[in-house]
Short mmCIF file of C-alpha atoms and ligand atoms in Angstrom, two decimals:
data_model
loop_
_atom_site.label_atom_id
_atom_site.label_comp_id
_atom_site.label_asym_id
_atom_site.label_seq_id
_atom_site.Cartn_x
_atom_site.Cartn_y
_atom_site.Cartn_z
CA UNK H 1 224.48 27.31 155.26
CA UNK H 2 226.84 29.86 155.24
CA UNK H 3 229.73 27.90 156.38
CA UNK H 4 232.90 28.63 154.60
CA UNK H 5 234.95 25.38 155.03
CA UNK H 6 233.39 21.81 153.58
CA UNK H 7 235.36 18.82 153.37
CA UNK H 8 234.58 15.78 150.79
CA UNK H 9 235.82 12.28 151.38
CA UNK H 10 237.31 11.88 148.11
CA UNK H 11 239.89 14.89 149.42
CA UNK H 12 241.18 12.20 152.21
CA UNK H 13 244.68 9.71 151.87
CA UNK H 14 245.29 6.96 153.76
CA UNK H 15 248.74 5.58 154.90
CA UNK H 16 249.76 2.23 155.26
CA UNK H 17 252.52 0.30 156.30
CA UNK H 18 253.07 -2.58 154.55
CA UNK H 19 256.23 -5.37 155.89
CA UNK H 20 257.93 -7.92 154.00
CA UNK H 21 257.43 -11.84 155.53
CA UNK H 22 260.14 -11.88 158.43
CA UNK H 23 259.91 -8.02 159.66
CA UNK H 24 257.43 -9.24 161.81
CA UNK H 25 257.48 -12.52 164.85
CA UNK H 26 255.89 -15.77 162.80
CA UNK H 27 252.51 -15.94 162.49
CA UNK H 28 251.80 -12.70 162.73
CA UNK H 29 249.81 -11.32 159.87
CA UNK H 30 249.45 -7.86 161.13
CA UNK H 31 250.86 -5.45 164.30
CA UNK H 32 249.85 -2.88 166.44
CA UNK H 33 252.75 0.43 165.91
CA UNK H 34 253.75 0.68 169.52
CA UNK H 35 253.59 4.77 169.29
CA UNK H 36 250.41 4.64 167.21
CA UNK H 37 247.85 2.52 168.70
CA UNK H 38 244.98 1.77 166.54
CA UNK H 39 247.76 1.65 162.85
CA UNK H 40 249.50 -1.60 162.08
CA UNK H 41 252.00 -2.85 159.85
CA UNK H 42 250.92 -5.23 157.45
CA UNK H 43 252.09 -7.98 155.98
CA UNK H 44 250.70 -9.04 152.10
CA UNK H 45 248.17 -11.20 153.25
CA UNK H 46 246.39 -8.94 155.94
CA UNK H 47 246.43 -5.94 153.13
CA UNK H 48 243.38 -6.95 151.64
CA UNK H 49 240.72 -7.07 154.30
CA UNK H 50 242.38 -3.95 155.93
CA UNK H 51 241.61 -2.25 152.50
CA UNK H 52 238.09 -3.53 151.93
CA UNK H 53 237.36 -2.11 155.43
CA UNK H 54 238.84 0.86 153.95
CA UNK H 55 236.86 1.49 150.83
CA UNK H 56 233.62 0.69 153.07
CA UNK H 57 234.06 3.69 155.15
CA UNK H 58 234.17 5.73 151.82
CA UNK H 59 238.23 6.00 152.06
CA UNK H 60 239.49 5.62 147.77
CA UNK H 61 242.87 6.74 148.03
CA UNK H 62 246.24 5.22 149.89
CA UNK H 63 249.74 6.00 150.54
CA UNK H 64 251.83 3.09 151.14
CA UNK H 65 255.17 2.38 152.86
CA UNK H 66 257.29 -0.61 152.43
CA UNK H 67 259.14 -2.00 155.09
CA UNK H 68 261.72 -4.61 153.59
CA UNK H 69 263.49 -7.48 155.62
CA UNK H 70 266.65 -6.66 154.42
CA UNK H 71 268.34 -3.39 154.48
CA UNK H 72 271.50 -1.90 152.74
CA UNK H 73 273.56 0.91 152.09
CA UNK H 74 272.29 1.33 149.02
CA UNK H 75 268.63 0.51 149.87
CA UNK H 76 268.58 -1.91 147.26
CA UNK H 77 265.21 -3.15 147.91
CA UNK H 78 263.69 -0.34 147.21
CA UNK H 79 263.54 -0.46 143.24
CA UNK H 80 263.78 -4.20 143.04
CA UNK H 81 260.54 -6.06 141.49
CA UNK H 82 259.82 -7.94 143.45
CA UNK H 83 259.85 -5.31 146.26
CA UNK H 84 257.10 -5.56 148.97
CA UNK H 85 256.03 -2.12 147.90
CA UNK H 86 256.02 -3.80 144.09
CA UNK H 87 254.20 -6.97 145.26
CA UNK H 88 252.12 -4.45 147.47
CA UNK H 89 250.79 -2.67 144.64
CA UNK H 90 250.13 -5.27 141.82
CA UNK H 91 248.31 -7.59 144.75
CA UNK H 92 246.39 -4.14 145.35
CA UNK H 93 245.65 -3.14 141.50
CA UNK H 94 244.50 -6.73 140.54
CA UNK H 95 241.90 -6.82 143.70
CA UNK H 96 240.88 -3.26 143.71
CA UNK H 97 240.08 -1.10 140.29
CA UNK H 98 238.75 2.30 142.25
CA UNK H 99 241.61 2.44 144.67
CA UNK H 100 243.82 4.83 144.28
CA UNK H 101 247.47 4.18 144.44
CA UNK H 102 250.03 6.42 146.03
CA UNK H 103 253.42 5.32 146.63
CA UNK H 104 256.25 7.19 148.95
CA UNK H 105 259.27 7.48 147.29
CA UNK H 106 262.22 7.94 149.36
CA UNK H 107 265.04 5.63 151.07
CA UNK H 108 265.14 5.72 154.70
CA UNK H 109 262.75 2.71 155.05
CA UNK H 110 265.17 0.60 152.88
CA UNK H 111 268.75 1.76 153.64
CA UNK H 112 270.75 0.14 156.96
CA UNK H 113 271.99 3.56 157.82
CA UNK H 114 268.35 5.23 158.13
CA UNK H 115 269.28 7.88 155.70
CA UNK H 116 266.82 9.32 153.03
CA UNK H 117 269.95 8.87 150.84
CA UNK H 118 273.20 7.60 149.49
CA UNK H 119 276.01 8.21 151.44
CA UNK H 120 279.37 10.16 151.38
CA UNK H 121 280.77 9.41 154.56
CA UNK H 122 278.82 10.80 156.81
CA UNK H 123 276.62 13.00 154.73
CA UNK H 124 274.12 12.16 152.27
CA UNK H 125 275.15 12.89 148.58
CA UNK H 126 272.61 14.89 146.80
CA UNK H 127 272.88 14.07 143.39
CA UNK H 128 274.10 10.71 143.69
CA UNK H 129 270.99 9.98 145.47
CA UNK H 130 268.66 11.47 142.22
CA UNK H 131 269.18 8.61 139.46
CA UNK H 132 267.82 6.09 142.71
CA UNK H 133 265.16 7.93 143.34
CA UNK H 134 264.18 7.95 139.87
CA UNK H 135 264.94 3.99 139.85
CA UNK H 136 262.90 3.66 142.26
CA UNK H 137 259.94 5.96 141.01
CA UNK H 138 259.75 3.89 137.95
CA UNK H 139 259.60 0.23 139.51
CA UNK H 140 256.70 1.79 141.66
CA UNK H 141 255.09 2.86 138.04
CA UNK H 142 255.88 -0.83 136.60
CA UNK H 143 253.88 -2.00 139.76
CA UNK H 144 250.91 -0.10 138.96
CA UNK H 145 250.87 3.36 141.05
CA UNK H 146 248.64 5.58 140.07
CA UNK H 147 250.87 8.25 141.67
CA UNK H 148 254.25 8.93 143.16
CA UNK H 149 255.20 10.96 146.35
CA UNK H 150 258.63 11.43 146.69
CA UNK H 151 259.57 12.62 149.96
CA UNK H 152 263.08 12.50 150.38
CA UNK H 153 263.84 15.93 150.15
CA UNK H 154 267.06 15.98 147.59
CA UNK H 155 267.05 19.50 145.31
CA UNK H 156 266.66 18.41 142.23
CA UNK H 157 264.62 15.08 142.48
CA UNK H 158 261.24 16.38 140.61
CA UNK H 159 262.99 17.22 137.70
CA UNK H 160 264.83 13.68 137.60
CA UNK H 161 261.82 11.48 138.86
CA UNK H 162 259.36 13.12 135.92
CA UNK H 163 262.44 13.29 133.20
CA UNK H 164 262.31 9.06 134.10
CA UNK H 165 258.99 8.56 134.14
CA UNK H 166 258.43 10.01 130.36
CA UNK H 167 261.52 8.00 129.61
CA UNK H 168 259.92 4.81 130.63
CA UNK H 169 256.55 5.80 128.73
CA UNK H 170 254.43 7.05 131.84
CA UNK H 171 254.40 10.10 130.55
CA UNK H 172 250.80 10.52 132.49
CA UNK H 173 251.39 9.41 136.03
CA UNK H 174 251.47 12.88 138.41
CA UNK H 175 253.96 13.52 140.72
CA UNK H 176 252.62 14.83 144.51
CA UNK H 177 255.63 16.46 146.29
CA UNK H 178 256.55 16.51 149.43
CA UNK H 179 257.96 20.08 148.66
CA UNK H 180 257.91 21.57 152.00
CA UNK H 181 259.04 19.32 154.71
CA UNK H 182 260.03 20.41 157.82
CA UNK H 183 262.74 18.49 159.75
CA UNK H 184 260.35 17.61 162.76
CA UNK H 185 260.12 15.32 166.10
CA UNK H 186 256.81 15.08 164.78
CA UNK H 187 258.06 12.33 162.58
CA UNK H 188 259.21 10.41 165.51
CA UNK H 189 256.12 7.53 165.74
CA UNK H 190 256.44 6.92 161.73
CA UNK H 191 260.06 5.93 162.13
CA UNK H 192 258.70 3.05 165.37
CA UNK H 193 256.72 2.10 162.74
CA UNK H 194 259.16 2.07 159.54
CA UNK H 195 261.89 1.08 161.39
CA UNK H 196 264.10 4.27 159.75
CA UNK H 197 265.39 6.47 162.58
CA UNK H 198 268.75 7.59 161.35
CA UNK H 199 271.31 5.47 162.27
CA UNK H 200 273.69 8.64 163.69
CA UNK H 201 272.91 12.49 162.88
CA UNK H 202 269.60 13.92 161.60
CA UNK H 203 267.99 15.02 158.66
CA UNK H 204 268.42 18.90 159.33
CA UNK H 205 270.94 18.63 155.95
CA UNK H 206 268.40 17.94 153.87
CA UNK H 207 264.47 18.35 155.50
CA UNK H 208 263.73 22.17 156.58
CA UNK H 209 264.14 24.55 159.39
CA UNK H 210 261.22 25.26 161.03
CA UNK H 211 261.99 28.83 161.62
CA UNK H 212 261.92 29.28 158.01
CA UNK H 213 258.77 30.25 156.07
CA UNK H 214 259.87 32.37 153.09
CA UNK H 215 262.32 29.02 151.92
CA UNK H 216 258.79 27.32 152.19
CA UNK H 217 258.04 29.33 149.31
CA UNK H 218 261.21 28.92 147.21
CA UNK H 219 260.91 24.83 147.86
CA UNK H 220 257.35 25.02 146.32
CA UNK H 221 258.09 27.32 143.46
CA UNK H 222 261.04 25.02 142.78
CA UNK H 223 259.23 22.21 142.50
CA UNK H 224 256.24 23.05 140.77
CA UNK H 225 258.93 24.37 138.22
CA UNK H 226 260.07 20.88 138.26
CA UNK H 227 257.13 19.31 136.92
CA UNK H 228 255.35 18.69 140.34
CA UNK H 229 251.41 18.13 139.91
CA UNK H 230 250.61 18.43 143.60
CA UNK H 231 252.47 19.96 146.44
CA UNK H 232 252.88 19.15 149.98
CA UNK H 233 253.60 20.88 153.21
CA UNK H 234 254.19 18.75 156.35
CA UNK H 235 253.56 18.47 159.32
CA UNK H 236 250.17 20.09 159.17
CA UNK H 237 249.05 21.36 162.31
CA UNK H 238 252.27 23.21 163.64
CA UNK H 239 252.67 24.59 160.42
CA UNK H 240 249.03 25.70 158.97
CA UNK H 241 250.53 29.44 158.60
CA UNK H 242 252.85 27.39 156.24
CA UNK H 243 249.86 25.93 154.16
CA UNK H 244 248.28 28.70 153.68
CA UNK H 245 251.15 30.91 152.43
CA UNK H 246 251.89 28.22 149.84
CA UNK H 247 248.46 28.31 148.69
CA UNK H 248 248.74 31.96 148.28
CA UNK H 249 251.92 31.60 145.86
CA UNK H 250 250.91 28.35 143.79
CA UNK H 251 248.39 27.35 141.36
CA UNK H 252 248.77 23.68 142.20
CA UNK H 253 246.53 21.53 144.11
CA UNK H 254 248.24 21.25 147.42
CA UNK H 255 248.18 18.08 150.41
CA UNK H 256 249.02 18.94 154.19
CA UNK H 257 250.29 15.38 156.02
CA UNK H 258 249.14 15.49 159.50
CA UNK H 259 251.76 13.39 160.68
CA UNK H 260 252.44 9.95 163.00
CA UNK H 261 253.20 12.60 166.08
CA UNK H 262 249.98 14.54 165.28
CA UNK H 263 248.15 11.46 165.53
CA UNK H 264 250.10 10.07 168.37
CA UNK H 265 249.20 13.26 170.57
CA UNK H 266 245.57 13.09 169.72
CA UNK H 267 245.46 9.10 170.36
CA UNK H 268 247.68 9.52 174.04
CA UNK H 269 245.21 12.70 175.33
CA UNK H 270 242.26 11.03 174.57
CA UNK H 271 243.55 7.47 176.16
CA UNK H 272 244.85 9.57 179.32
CA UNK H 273 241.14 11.42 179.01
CA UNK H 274 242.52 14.52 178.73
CA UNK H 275 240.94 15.41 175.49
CA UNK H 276 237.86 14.18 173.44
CA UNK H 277 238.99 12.50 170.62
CA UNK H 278 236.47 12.78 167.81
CA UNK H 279 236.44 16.46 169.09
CA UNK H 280 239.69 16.99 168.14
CA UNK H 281 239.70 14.94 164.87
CA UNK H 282 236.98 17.21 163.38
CA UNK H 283 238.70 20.32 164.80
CA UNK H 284 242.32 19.45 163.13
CA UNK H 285 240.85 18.76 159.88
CA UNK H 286 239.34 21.77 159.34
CA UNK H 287 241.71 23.61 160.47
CA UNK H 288 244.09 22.22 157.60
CA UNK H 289 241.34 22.69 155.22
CA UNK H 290 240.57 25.97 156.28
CA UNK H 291 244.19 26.86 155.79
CA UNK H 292 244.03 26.31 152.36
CA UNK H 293 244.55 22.78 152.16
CA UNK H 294 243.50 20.59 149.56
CA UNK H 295 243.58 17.08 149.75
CA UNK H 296 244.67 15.88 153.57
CA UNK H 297 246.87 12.56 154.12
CA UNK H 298 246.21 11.21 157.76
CA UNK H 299 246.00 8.14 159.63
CA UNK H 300 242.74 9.76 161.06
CA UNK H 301 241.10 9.29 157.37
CA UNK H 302 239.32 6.16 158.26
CA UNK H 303 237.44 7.91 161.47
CA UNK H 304 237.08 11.50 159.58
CA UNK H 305 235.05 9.48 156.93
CA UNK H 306 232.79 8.31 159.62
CA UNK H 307 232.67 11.58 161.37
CA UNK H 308 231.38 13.32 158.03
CA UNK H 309 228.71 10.23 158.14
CA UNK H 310 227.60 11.04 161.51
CA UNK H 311 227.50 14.80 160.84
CA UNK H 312 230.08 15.56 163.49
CA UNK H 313 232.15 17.01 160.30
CA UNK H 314 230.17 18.83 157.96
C1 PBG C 401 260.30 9.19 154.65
C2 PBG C 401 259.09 9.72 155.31
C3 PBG C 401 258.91 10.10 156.64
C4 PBG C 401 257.58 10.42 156.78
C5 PBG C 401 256.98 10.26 155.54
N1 PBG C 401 257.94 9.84 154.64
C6 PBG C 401 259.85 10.08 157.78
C7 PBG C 401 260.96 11.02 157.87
O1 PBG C 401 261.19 11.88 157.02
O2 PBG C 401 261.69 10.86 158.85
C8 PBG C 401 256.90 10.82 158.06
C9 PBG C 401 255.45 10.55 158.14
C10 PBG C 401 254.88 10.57 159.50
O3 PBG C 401 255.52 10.92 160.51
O4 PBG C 401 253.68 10.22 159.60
N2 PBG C 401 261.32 10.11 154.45
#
């Protein structure tokens, strides 16, 4: 009765990988990520039943990924119409009208080099990178997202994504931010599984320092200023302090992203034994939502659903 911290399904985001024909060996429809047992990558044609399993468990709302067969400097696949995050989504709006669509916006899964960006010799180039992004943004809204997630971390990239979107008439379509990111080995499983480690360097130029929590401030101020509708802070659990300081200074809705490493921790302890699993599930997610958060993106979301069904989350 008097509990202070209740958490709704319709609060929960789903990510999914989704590959272009040839990523994957033939015949394969669907795989296992090595680092994150239990999450696959999927190709076109295993999408569907993977989402009607989905929207069974009470899960509405999905971010996807696109892994392309071909990658460039340029990540030229990753505004291009035909696109497997473009196919992705139109397959997904014809077969499904009360899912929600949520598409990552960024370049490391398309570009050879692994970089969230374009490239000046060895360093990515800020505001070259901002009219792709906004490319890119668009062909996601000509696909059918309901909403974009950029998450590339350039300064500047609100401002240009929303300034596009009115310009192509989707003058509606929200814009969640990945506002504060934290440059984190957290990430590590979600690049196994995107195939978008950094080909040399890391991405401590442009994704945050974790000793920083004041700049985790200025990034969210900055982008709601931009025209961001939601903002996000990420990783969640090493960085709840984070989520709830935002919260604090904003007015927007805000999303933590408990991570592939967050999940990969959870999933090794409780294969090893170590830990209970559903335990820990139920503990993590409040915690984020106690913290302030919002709406929570996690490759748990399928198994949180079921835990608020069993009463084991409340
Ligand atoms: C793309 C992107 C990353 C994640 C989400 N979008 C990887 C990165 O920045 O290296 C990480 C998500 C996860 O680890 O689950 N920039």
């Amino acid at each position: 009765m008097v509990r202070e911290t209740r958490i709704s399904k319709d609060a929960l985001i789903y990510p999914m990988f989704v590959v272009e024909d040839g990523v994957l060996a033939e015949g394969l429809e669907r795989e296992e990520i090595r680092t994150m047992p239990g999450q696959y990558r999927y190709t076109l044609a295993a999408l569907r039943p993977a989402v009607e399993q989905l929207m069974t468990a009470g899960i509405r709302a999905i971010m996807l990924f696109g892994i392309p067969a071909h990658k460039d400097a340029c990540g030229s696949q990753a505004d291009d119409e035909n696109g497997i995050v473009q196919r992705a989504l139109r397959l997904l709006r014809s077969e499904f009208s009360h899912l929600y669509l949520i598409t990552d916006v960024c370049m490391c899964e398309y570009t050879s080099h692994g970089h969230c960006g374009i490239l000046n010799g060895q360093q990515v180039d800020n505001d070259e990178t901002l009219n792709r992004l906004a490319q890119i943004a668009v062909s996601h809204a000509r696909a059918g997202a309901d909403m974009v997630a950029p998450s590339d971390m350039m300064d500047g990239r609100i401002r240009a994504i929303r300034e596009a979107l009115d310009a192509a008439g989707f003058t509606g379509l929200p814009i969640m931010s990945y506002a504060v990111k934290y440059a984190s080995a957290f990430y590590g499983p979600f690049r196994d599984a995107a195939d978008s480690a950094p080909a040399f360097g890391d991405r401590r130029g442009y994704q945050m320092d974790y000793h920083n929590s004041r700049e985790a401030v200025k990034e969210a101020l900055l982008d709601a200023d931009e025209g961001a509708d939601i903002l996000m802070v990420k990783p969640a659990v090493s960085y709840l302090d984070i989520v709830t300081r935002v919260k604090e200074q904003t007015n927007l809705p805000l999303a933590a992203y408990s991570v592939s490493g967050e999940y990969a921790m959870i999933k090794s302890a409780a294969a090893l034994g170590y830990c209970d699993e559903e335990a820990l599930i139920a503990e993590t997610t409040v915690a984020a939502f106690r913290a302030g958060a919002d709406l929570y993106i996690s490759y748990y979301a399928p198994e949180i659903a079921r835990l608020m069904d069993s009463g084991r989350i409340g």
